[in-house]
Amino acid sequence: MAKLKVLVAEFDTPAQIVEAAGAVSDAGYRDFDTHTPFPIHGLDRAMKVPGSKLGWIVFAHGLLGFSVALALQWWTSAVDYPMVIGGKPYFSYQAFVPVCFALTILFSAFGTVFGMFFLNSLPRWFHPVLAHPDFRRATDDKFFLSIESTDPKFDATRTRALLEQIGGKRVALVESP
Amino acid sequence: MSQTPNTIPEALLPTSEYEEEKLVHGGLTFHDVTEVVARPTEEKTPLVWYVCLALALGVLGVFGASILWLVWAGTGIWGLQQPVGWGWAIVNFVFWVGIGHAGTLISAILFLFRQKWRTSINRFAEAMTIFAVACALTFPGIHVGRLWLAYWMFPLPNQMGMWPNFRSPLLWDVFAVGTYGTVSILFWYVGLIPDLATLRDRATTKTRALLYGIFSLGWRSSMRHWVHYERAYLILAGISTPLVLSVHTIVSFDFAVSVVPGWHTTIFPPYFVAGAIFSGFAMVVTLMVVARQVFGFKDLVTISHLEKMNKIILLTGTLVGYAYGMEFFIAWYSGNEYEAFAFVNRAFGPYAWAYWIMISCNVITPQFFWFKRMRRSIPVMFALSIFVNIGMWFERFVITMTLHRDFLPSSWGYYMPSIWDILTFIGSFGLFFTLFLLFLRFLPAIAIAEVKGVMPEADPHHGHAHHGDVRHAEHAEAH
């Protein structure tokens, strides 16, 4: 597999990165990304990032949690070990509501967190952008834009020129070791 | 931000949310925020931390010793007898679960209501939730006296071929509190990921870089990641909101589903939830007042933040006071003599002292917060928050002590805690504070990325008159 190369440029303010992301997107780049210490609203639209599909994953997990809870309580109370307790019916669904509710939430929560990891391909302990000399500040106070070599429009010299033209500082070509 | 001319008269323009109130004081920049929050985890450990930790560990040792003695000797070491078969174990359980509620409320409900001031305190409060739930869970775990059989509560096929009884509130508790604890940890951890990455990037030693690196999962602050991340956070807030309300509802079912006079009431779920938020916020105020002083978070957690929490204490405390009154009203209005007796006995019986401590602490204390000067005074709020915590412990005690005079006068008794009851309760604070001190030392106590996100500089339109941002449009519509 060819080594992934990434051109990384640094910006100083949220306004600059939003503008730069819009310019790169308009120039027709696809495999690019921005790195900001906090989510900037409007940046996703400037980058034309589609909305997250996480909701569907969570919905499926919630449904699964509910079904598991209902099946568990029905099987244990009405089929496998039926016992009259307080004169209630074996399948006393009203009494089963709390557990169904709790497991729906529990499964949804796992679906949310692990679904988010899945969509973001995390954990991923190394990515070439991390090799940029100043990238540590992406989690502090600087804003970075990175364009990956997998992009069809990627061209080491012309892409670099574009990044510099839109005001990117410390433009560097980084790659995995 | 209406300094530039606009076609709409200025008075009619919606005030920018950043102008309404500055959440971060002291003119801090993004980098300063990182510095302020990261400093306590990076500096040389102060001596006072070691002193506190030693103290907390000592108390934790008492907890361990009382549990060991309980395992060795059985529940006879506690003051339990008939008719009070549930003593301090359930009082402490409900108390600790209640303490935890502020954390989830701040992180979930206030997030959904777009209350930006929550960002400075949510990490802290969420940590408090997790540690309080850990303390809470030990009590149902140990109150059976035979800890090694606690697995009977789980729906595991065991050698006896039996299943737990899903029609019992005690089993609902296992699922509700277990889910609550798990979801709180997930919520907390997801919130921590970007900040752990910040600490990783600031690491100066190999160990720190490695440990924070592992737990931050290689987070590289990518906007494509932030999109999914923010959605995940929103969904977690959305599902935690009904969860936080349901947990204490289900805890209240432990009482309400029984037919004991004074317990068998529909007011229990909302009353328990209000009480939980009340005590939880009081605990956040108690701890935050100290932590912001010690760690220098005063620019991030301002007096206004504390004042807002005090307003919530006032609101929920008044709700709790209303519930006390309503319980009496219904006891009279129902015409049920057992019900009426239970309440007269509460207020004027052998446990009247506990009842009036509860009323003084829970009903009178929060009323001081009607006054702005009281709400904004650190010593006042610190003292009052401690009173609330005492009062809320007594509330659970008073409810449990309803058992001491049941239907048959021949079985009336008076419950006295033994020294082991008291030591176990005090010991649980050791667990709570040990975990808390470790948290303050090794993790960012304030959500760095979130605080930066609510600073005016974070808005790409900062300094411009026009706000094209969706959030601003919504904000304008709301006015």
XYZ file of C-alpha atoms in Angstrom:
656
model
C 0.000 0.000 0.000
C 1.267 3.387 -0.955
C 2.089 5.675 1.889
C -0.569 8.222 2.693
C 0.741 11.729 2.217
C -1.051 14.713 3.628
C -0.583 18.441 3.107
C -1.332 20.324 6.298
C -1.765 24.090 6.703
C -2.279 26.121 9.824
C -4.785 28.953 10.406
C -5.282 31.328 13.308
C -8.999 32.001 13.696
C -12.316 30.199 13.242
C -13.285 32.677 10.514
C -10.124 31.896 8.535
C -10.603 28.154 8.696
C -14.245 28.386 7.607
C -13.226 30.534 4.654
C -10.328 28.230 3.769
C -12.509 25.118 4.005
C -15.030 26.741 1.672
C -12.283 27.607 -0.818
C -10.793 24.089 -0.794
C -14.218 22.552 -1.150
C -15.078 24.877 -4.031
C -11.787 24.004 -5.717
C -13.170 20.475 -5.992
C -11.232 18.620 -3.306
C -12.940 15.671 -1.586
C -10.425 13.993 0.746
C -9.678 16.936 2.942
C -10.362 17.660 6.546
C -10.113 20.422 9.112
C -8.857 20.052 12.648
C -10.155 22.441 15.268
C -9.924 22.457 19.068
C -13.724 22.594 19.293
C -16.521 22.077 16.777
C -17.133 25.226 14.737
C -20.686 25.603 13.568
C -20.929 26.368 9.903
C -17.595 24.676 9.196
C -19.325 21.388 8.373
C -21.452 23.185 5.795
C -18.453 24.999 4.342
C -16.782 21.593 3.956
C -20.000 20.040 2.597
C -19.808 17.252 5.177
C -23.032 15.251 5.145
C -25.004 15.029 8.375
C -24.327 12.140 10.717
C -26.236 8.906 10.231
C -25.628 7.965 13.836
C -29.311 8.305 14.718
C -30.247 5.226 12.704
C -27.625 3.111 14.435
C -28.933 4.261 17.811
C -32.538 3.603 16.817
C -31.704 0.034 15.831
C -29.886 -0.530 19.112
C -32.743 0.939 21.115
C -35.197 -1.371 19.406
C -32.896 -4.299 20.084
C -32.624 -3.345 23.758
C -36.377 -3.143 24.124
C -36.890 -6.508 22.421
C -34.215 -8.197 24.505
C -35.748 -6.845 27.717
C -39.263 -7.907 26.779
C -38.157 -11.335 25.581
C -36.047 -11.890 28.689
C -38.856 -11.030 31.064
C -41.445 -12.985 29.109
C -39.240 -16.076 28.874
C -38.140 -16.072 32.498
C -41.491 -15.122 34.066
C -44.036 -16.763 31.812
C -42.290 -19.697 30.134
C -39.204 -21.036 31.871
C -40.173 -20.572 35.507
C -43.777 -19.423 35.783
C -44.672 -18.472 39.305
C -47.654 -16.620 40.717
C -46.395 -13.562 42.558
C -48.879 -11.273 44.263
C -51.648 -12.679 42.073
C -50.176 -10.996 39.032
C -50.359 -12.701 35.642
C -47.240 -14.485 34.382
C -46.837 -11.973 31.588
C -47.606 -8.841 33.608
C -46.316 -6.391 31.038
C -47.039 -3.329 33.183
C -44.483 -4.508 35.703
C -42.005 -5.115 32.883
C -41.996 -1.493 31.709
C -39.124 -0.264 33.939
C -36.704 -2.950 32.811
C -37.715 -2.536 29.141
C -37.120 1.180 29.473
C -33.760 0.787 31.177
C -32.440 -1.699 28.637
C -33.660 0.416 25.708
C -31.593 3.294 27.058
C -28.629 1.080 27.876
C -28.435 -0.475 24.413
C -28.991 2.935 22.777
C -26.132 4.401 24.777
C -23.772 1.630 23.725
C -24.996 2.062 20.159
C -24.305 5.794 20.348
C -20.800 5.570 21.717
C -19.565 2.592 19.730
C -21.470 3.733 16.642
C -19.638 7.052 16.888
C -16.307 5.238 17.224
C -17.207 3.111 14.225
C -18.199 6.069 12.040
C -15.029 7.922 13.036
C -12.805 4.833 12.700
C -11.584 5.296 16.256
C -9.432 4.256 17.929
C -6.750 5.079 15.416
C -3.601 5.930 17.275
C -1.664 7.245 14.315
C -2.581 9.369 11.357
C -0.056 11.252 9.176
C -1.483 14.673 10.087
C -0.214 14.126 13.612
C 3.313 14.364 12.186
C 2.896 18.046 11.329
C 5.375 19.918 13.556
C 2.764 22.246 15.042
C -0.193 19.881 15.071
C -0.239 19.609 18.852
C -1.920 22.970 18.872
C -4.956 21.583 17.056
C -6.214 20.572 20.492
C -5.265 23.921 21.958
C -5.793 27.100 19.930
C -4.903 26.610 16.258
C -6.946 25.492 13.266
C -5.594 23.110 10.628
C -6.648 22.079 7.158
C -5.334 18.857 5.671
C -5.615 17.494 2.131
C -4.831 13.828 1.576
C -2.898 12.402 -1.358
C -5.785 10.035 -2.121
C -7.741 12.976 -3.459
C -7.923 12.860 -7.291
C -7.036 16.544 -7.496
C -4.044 16.188 -5.193
C -0.830 17.561 -6.600
C 2.027 18.288 -4.241
C 2.968 21.644 -5.780
C -0.390 22.978 -6.911
C -2.242 21.974 -3.749
C 0.457 23.583 -1.672
C 0.152 26.744 -3.727
C -3.603 26.765 -3.123
C -3.173 26.360 0.634
C -0.674 29.195 0.751
C -2.862 31.381 -1.413
C -5.844 31.028 0.955
C -3.701 32.119 3.869
C -2.424 28.827 5.271
C 0.743 29.067 7.357
C 3.410 26.449 7.978
C 2.209 24.339 5.059
C 3.943 20.970 5.327
C 3.784 17.672 3.515
C 3.611 14.892 6.084
C 3.412 11.129 5.686
C 3.322 7.978 7.747
C 6.787 6.795 8.772
C -23.167 42.839 18.466
C -25.241 45.463 16.865
C -22.701 48.231 16.551
C -23.059 48.339 12.742
C -26.162 50.014 11.283
C -28.984 47.708 10.412
C -32.375 48.274 8.829
C -34.114 47.003 11.970
C -34.100 49.444 14.900
C -31.456 48.351 17.331
C -33.834 47.957 20.224
C -35.741 45.265 18.357
C -32.698 43.207 17.511
C -32.171 40.069 19.529
C -29.315 40.543 21.919
C -26.478 38.254 21.101
C -26.224 35.449 23.594
C -22.611 36.408 24.148
C -23.582 39.900 25.121
C -26.244 38.668 27.493
C -23.550 37.279 29.664
C -19.895 36.562 29.407
C -19.304 32.990 30.461
C -15.540 33.250 30.621
C -14.091 36.112 32.602
C -10.605 37.587 32.856
C -10.109 38.055 29.096
C -8.843 34.500 28.645
C -7.812 33.294 25.193
C -8.277 29.722 23.936
C -4.755 28.919 25.014
C -5.338 30.393 28.469
C -8.352 28.146 28.940
C -6.225 25.117 28.122
C -3.571 26.331 30.545
C -5.962 26.995 33.408
C -7.658 23.619 33.171
C -4.607 21.533 32.395
C -2.416 23.091 35.083
C -3.727 21.131 38.094
C -2.999 17.865 36.282
C 0.512 18.905 35.242
C 1.944 20.837 38.141
C 3.826 19.242 40.964
C 1.218 17.724 43.257
C 0.510 20.158 46.096
C 1.005 18.917 49.613
C -2.604 19.664 50.515
C -3.715 17.122 47.926
C -1.662 14.416 49.625
C -3.075 15.392 52.990
C -6.619 15.225 51.648
C -5.954 11.931 49.907
C -4.498 10.420 53.054
C -7.576 11.517 54.951
C -9.931 10.161 52.310
C -8.055 6.876 52.169
C -8.290 6.615 55.948
C -12.053 7.025 55.780
C -12.171 4.566 52.892
C -10.330 2.156 55.163
C -13.124 2.524 57.709
C -15.595 1.678 54.948
C -13.627 -1.425 53.997
C -13.316 -2.503 57.613
C -17.041 -2.100 58.294
C -17.887 -4.105 55.193
C -15.446 -6.829 56.200
C -16.962 -6.991 59.666
C -20.428 -7.124 58.091
C -19.382 -10.043 55.921
C -17.855 -11.785 58.909
C -20.659 -11.211 61.419
C -23.772 -10.622 59.310
C -26.372 -7.859 59.269
C -26.917 -8.335 63.023
C -24.168 -5.773 63.568
C -26.540 -3.114 62.244
C -29.410 -1.676 64.230
C -32.018 -3.485 62.162
C -34.907 -5.268 63.832
C -38.659 -5.624 63.346
C -40.498 -3.576 62.245
C -37.604 -1.543 60.770
C -35.986 -4.146 58.560
C -34.577 -1.496 56.251
C -32.311 0.831 58.076
C -29.499 3.083 57.042
C -28.600 0.917 54.049
C -31.586 2.100 52.049
C -31.351 5.623 53.469
C -27.757 5.850 52.280
C -28.550 4.211 48.964
C -31.281 6.718 48.111
C -29.151 9.578 49.446
C -26.183 8.725 47.212
C -28.268 8.037 44.117
C -29.911 11.405 44.657
C -26.554 13.191 44.932
C -25.645 11.834 41.550
C -28.608 13.373 39.772
C -27.234 16.879 39.406
C -24.471 15.614 37.148
C -26.741 14.088 34.569
C -29.173 16.951 34.846
C -26.438 19.465 34.098
C -24.941 17.441 31.289
C -28.145 16.280 29.624
C -31.145 18.453 30.377
C -29.314 21.767 30.432
C -27.540 20.734 27.232
C -30.860 20.148 25.479
C -32.092 23.517 26.726
C -28.907 25.106 25.307
C -27.893 26.482 28.672
C -24.317 27.343 27.826
C -23.291 28.070 31.366
C -23.365 24.329 32.011
C -20.079 23.855 30.145
C -17.939 25.053 33.022
C -19.439 22.720 35.553
C -20.665 19.680 33.671
C -17.438 17.648 33.743
C -17.164 18.167 37.465
C -20.800 17.298 38.081
C -20.665 14.214 35.853
C -17.671 12.932 37.774
C -19.627 13.517 40.953
C -22.498 11.477 39.507
C -20.321 8.504 38.761
C -18.664 8.501 42.166
C -21.980 8.974 43.954
C -23.530 6.101 42.014
C -20.528 3.949 42.929
C -21.186 4.739 46.609
C -24.901 4.127 46.149
C -24.394 0.743 44.536
C -22.393 -0.573 47.455
C -25.377 -0.274 49.817
C -27.863 -2.581 48.070
C -24.837 -4.765 47.403
C -23.905 -5.143 51.042
C -27.287 -4.831 52.754
C -28.092 -8.463 52.004
C -25.174 -9.323 54.267
C -24.062 -12.073 51.919
C -22.269 -10.116 49.224
C -21.163 -13.223 47.403
C -24.800 -13.903 46.513
C -25.382 -10.503 44.937
C -25.299 -12.193 41.546
C -28.737 -13.648 42.332
C -30.130 -10.286 41.302
C -28.865 -10.740 37.760
C -30.837 -12.776 35.267
C -28.265 -15.524 35.077
C -29.256 -19.125 34.583
C -27.878 -20.661 37.754
C -27.678 -24.146 39.132
C -31.093 -23.802 40.824
C -32.798 -23.100 37.511
C -34.401 -19.995 39.003
C -34.834 -16.528 37.595
C -35.145 -13.231 39.433
C -38.633 -11.844 39.899
C -39.086 -9.098 37.340
C -42.249 -7.891 39.036
C -40.242 -6.620 41.998
C -39.128 -2.987 42.341
C -35.879 -4.201 43.858
C -35.000 -5.833 40.581
C -36.069 -2.764 38.622
C -33.552 -0.914 40.761
C -30.763 -3.213 39.646
C -31.525 -2.426 36.019
C -32.275 1.260 36.520
C -29.245 2.106 38.641
C -26.971 -0.208 36.664
C -28.039 1.465 33.414
C -27.722 4.876 34.998
C -24.188 4.195 36.177
C -23.141 2.755 32.812
C -24.683 5.532 30.728
C -23.167 8.181 33.020
C -19.723 6.674 32.545
C -20.161 6.537 28.770
C -21.389 10.126 28.662
C -18.519 11.276 30.814
C -15.939 9.408 28.781
C -17.212 10.675 25.443
C -17.001 14.206 26.796
C -13.450 13.555 27.991
C -12.003 12.314 24.690
C -11.105 15.710 23.142
C -9.723 16.971 26.438
C -7.652 13.839 26.941
C -6.225 14.560 23.501
C -5.354 18.055 24.705
C -3.499 16.608 27.679
C -1.789 14.084 25.396
C -0.563 16.887 23.154
C 0.771 18.818 26.122
C 2.440 15.796 27.684
C 6.059 16.258 28.636
C 6.755 12.742 29.866
C 6.479 9.439 28.025
C 4.083 7.945 30.568
C 1.660 10.815 30.284
C 1.815 10.794 26.489
C 1.210 7.055 26.439
C -1.656 6.968 28.943
C -3.523 10.027 27.692
C -2.756 8.850 24.166
C -4.406 5.487 24.747
C -7.490 6.945 26.371
C -7.914 9.712 23.797
C -8.102 6.988 21.111
C -5.934 8.959 18.690
C -8.405 11.833 18.554
C -7.186 14.351 15.959
C -9.920 17.006 16.324
C -11.123 16.339 12.806
C -14.234 18.224 11.765
C -15.530 15.060 10.118
C -15.213 13.427 13.515
C -16.740 16.365 15.329
C -19.901 15.968 13.243
C -20.474 12.424 14.504
C -19.171 13.341 17.929
C -21.614 16.178 18.392
C -24.466 14.012 17.181
C -23.424 11.321 19.657
C -23.342 13.891 22.434
C -26.789 15.154 21.515
C -28.229 11.635 21.424
C -26.628 10.753 24.742
C -28.147 13.899 26.232
C -31.491 12.982 24.703
C -31.541 9.475 26.116
C -30.082 10.477 29.467
C -32.821 13.016 30.071
C -35.647 10.498 30.491
C -33.160 8.189 32.187
C -32.265 10.641 34.953
C -35.939 11.249 35.639
C -36.756 7.555 35.529
C -33.977 6.387 37.823
C -35.202 8.165 40.869
C -38.776 7.344 39.898
C -37.838 3.681 39.994
C -35.941 4.175 43.247
C -39.128 5.700 44.656
C -41.026 2.565 43.550
C -39.038 0.655 46.175
C -41.329 2.477 48.574
C -44.391 3.414 46.544
C -45.156 -0.073 45.233
C -45.510 -1.349 48.806
C -48.756 -0.857 50.749
C -47.179 0.824 53.760
C -49.098 3.964 54.836
C -47.102 7.050 53.965
C -45.351 5.282 51.085
C -48.117 4.083 48.808
C -48.546 7.389 46.998
C -48.294 8.618 43.433
C -46.472 11.782 44.505
C -43.378 9.728 45.288
C -41.806 9.661 41.797
C -41.866 13.432 41.099
C -41.113 14.221 44.737
C -38.093 11.920 44.743
C -36.819 13.345 41.470
C -37.100 16.933 42.744
C -35.350 15.950 45.969
C -32.579 14.224 44.047
C -31.870 17.286 41.925
C -32.071 19.454 45.024
C -29.471 17.452 46.923
C -27.324 16.898 43.842
C -27.038 20.605 43.095
C -26.264 21.296 46.725
C -23.391 18.824 46.554
C -22.067 20.402 43.331
C -22.121 23.821 45.004
C -20.382 22.485 48.119
C -17.578 20.917 46.107
C -17.310 23.563 43.400
C -16.913 26.415 45.859
C -13.857 24.666 47.248
C -12.423 23.407 43.953
C -12.596 26.719 42.100
C -10.739 28.330 44.955
C -8.051 25.670 45.204
C -7.489 25.169 41.475
C -7.957 28.743 40.326
C -11.000 28.151 38.122
C -12.586 31.448 39.118
C -12.604 32.881 35.606
C -14.319 29.798 34.244
C -16.717 29.075 37.089
C -17.961 32.529 37.936
C -20.304 33.723 40.640
C -23.018 33.811 37.980
C -22.611 30.085 37.430
C -22.993 29.442 41.128
C -25.939 31.793 41.287
C -27.723 29.836 38.575
C -27.198 26.628 40.507
C -28.560 28.306 43.605
C -31.669 29.249 41.666
C -32.165 25.605 40.780
C -31.697 24.714 44.449
C -34.360 27.272 45.306
C -36.744 25.858 42.710
C -36.308 22.189 43.595
C -36.231 22.908 47.328
C -39.544 24.672 47.037
C -40.941 21.733 45.048
C -39.822 19.424 47.831
C -41.494 21.687 50.391
C -44.685 21.571 48.346
C -44.515 17.782 48.308
C -44.230 17.675 52.110
C -47.342 19.817 52.378
C -49.217 17.798 49.804
C -48.454 14.542 51.593
C -50.131 15.952 54.686
C -53.051 17.274 52.712
C -53.683 13.922 51.023
C -53.307 12.077 54.327
C -56.123 14.205 55.692
C -58.199 14.412 52.509
C -58.132 10.680 51.796
C -59.860 10.039 55.103
C -57.636 7.004 55.572
C -56.843 6.778 59.258
C -53.651 4.750 58.806
C -52.384 7.344 56.357
C -53.309 10.183 58.719
C -51.661 8.438 61.632
C -48.439 7.884 59.691
C -48.078 11.601 59.083
C -49.074 12.814 62.516
C -46.614 10.269 63.875
C -43.911 11.601 61.575
C -44.302 15.169 62.733
C -45.081 14.580 66.401
C -44.062 10.979 67.150
C -40.774 9.652 68.485
C -38.977 10.701 65.311
C -40.260 14.276 65.371
C -36.691 15.502 65.896
C -35.635 14.008 62.547
C -38.731 15.339 60.854
C -38.112 18.877 62.008
C -34.438 18.739 61.065
C -35.617 17.724 57.617
C -38.158 20.559 57.423
C -35.696 23.174 58.664
C -32.947 22.124 56.293
C -35.020 21.437 53.188
C -37.873 23.900 53.326
C -36.413 26.906 55.116
C -32.795 26.770 53.869
C -33.450 27.265 50.133
C -35.748 30.227 50.788
C -32.691 32.355 51.554
C -31.858 32.108 47.880
C -34.714 34.430 46.989
C -32.261 37.181 47.853
C -29.661 37.976 45.244
C -27.062 38.832 47.849
C -27.438 35.419 49.449
C -27.321 33.648 46.083
C -24.074 35.363 45.204
C -22.307 35.066 48.532
C -19.799 32.229 48.681
C -19.907 31.651 52.469
C -23.716 31.715 52.500
C -24.119 29.257 49.636
C -21.463 26.956 51.045
C -23.190 26.805 54.428
C -26.665 26.454 52.963
C -25.604 23.710 50.544
C -24.315 21.688 53.479
C -27.617 22.160 55.288
C -29.430 20.904 52.195
C -27.290 17.790 52.089
C -27.967 17.096 55.747
C -31.673 17.763 55.250
C -31.931 15.452 52.279
C -30.250 12.639 54.147
C -32.809 13.135 56.903
C -35.626 13.121 54.375
C -34.759 9.574 53.365
C -34.317 8.662 57.014
C -37.747 10.054 57.898
C -39.390 8.172 55.034
C -37.766 4.909 56.065
C -38.730 5.410 59.707
C -42.388 5.322 58.721
C -41.923 1.613 59.259
C -41.361 1.894 62.982
C -45.086 2.085 63.735
C -47.074 -0.071 61.353
C -50.640 -1.429 61.449
C -50.261 -3.365 64.685
C -49.355 -1.428 67.843
C -47.958 -4.662 69.286
C -45.136 -4.592 66.767
C -44.152 -0.973 67.256
C -40.514 -0.310 67.846
C -37.854 2.340 67.828
C -34.908 2.063 65.506
C -31.444 2.985 66.736
C -28.432 2.797 64.469
C -25.461 0.829 65.713
C -21.912 2.150 65.525
C -21.452 0.039 62.366
C -24.352 1.767 60.632
C -22.696 5.086 61.327
C -19.180 3.967 60.366
C -20.387 2.439 57.093
C -22.133 5.663 56.155
C -19.161 7.855 57.053
C -16.897 5.385 55.302
C -18.790 5.762 52.041
C -17.669 9.391 51.956
C -14.122 8.029 51.922
C -14.842 6.210 48.680
C -16.468 9.309 47.207
C -13.666 11.693 48.106
C -10.863 9.305 47.160
C -12.291 8.979 43.663
C -12.886 12.711 43.506
C -9.354 13.635 44.488
C -7.914 11.257 41.912
C -10.194 12.816 39.309
C -9.112 16.357 40.162
C -5.470 15.410 39.969
C -5.388 13.359 36.784
C -8.237 14.514 34.565
C -9.320 17.918 33.257
C -11.971 19.045 35.749
C -13.533 21.438 33.262
C -14.574 20.545 29.729
C -11.873 22.426 27.794
C -13.266 21.983 24.285
C -16.797 22.857 25.352
C -15.784 26.003 27.191
C -13.844 27.187 24.142
C -16.879 26.491 22.005
C -19.057 28.943 23.952
C -16.507 31.754 23.945
C -17.367 34.652 21.636
C -14.099 34.161 19.747
C -15.288 30.692 18.735
C -17.964 32.122 16.505
C -16.683 32.433 12.926
C -18.703 35.662 12.701
C -17.109 37.103 15.785
C -16.792 40.846 15.364
C -19.276 41.005 12.470
C -22.813 42.318 12.702
C -24.307 39.593 10.597
C -25.010 36.204 12.116
C -25.640 33.604 9.462
C -25.134 30.755 11.842
C -28.087 28.416 12.297
C -27.864 28.595 16.055
C -28.115 32.331 15.957
C -31.091 32.192 13.641
C -32.824 29.884 16.072
C -31.874 32.109 18.911
C -33.360 35.088 17.136
C -36.602 33.206 16.472
C -36.857 32.237 20.095
C -37.038 35.889 21.058
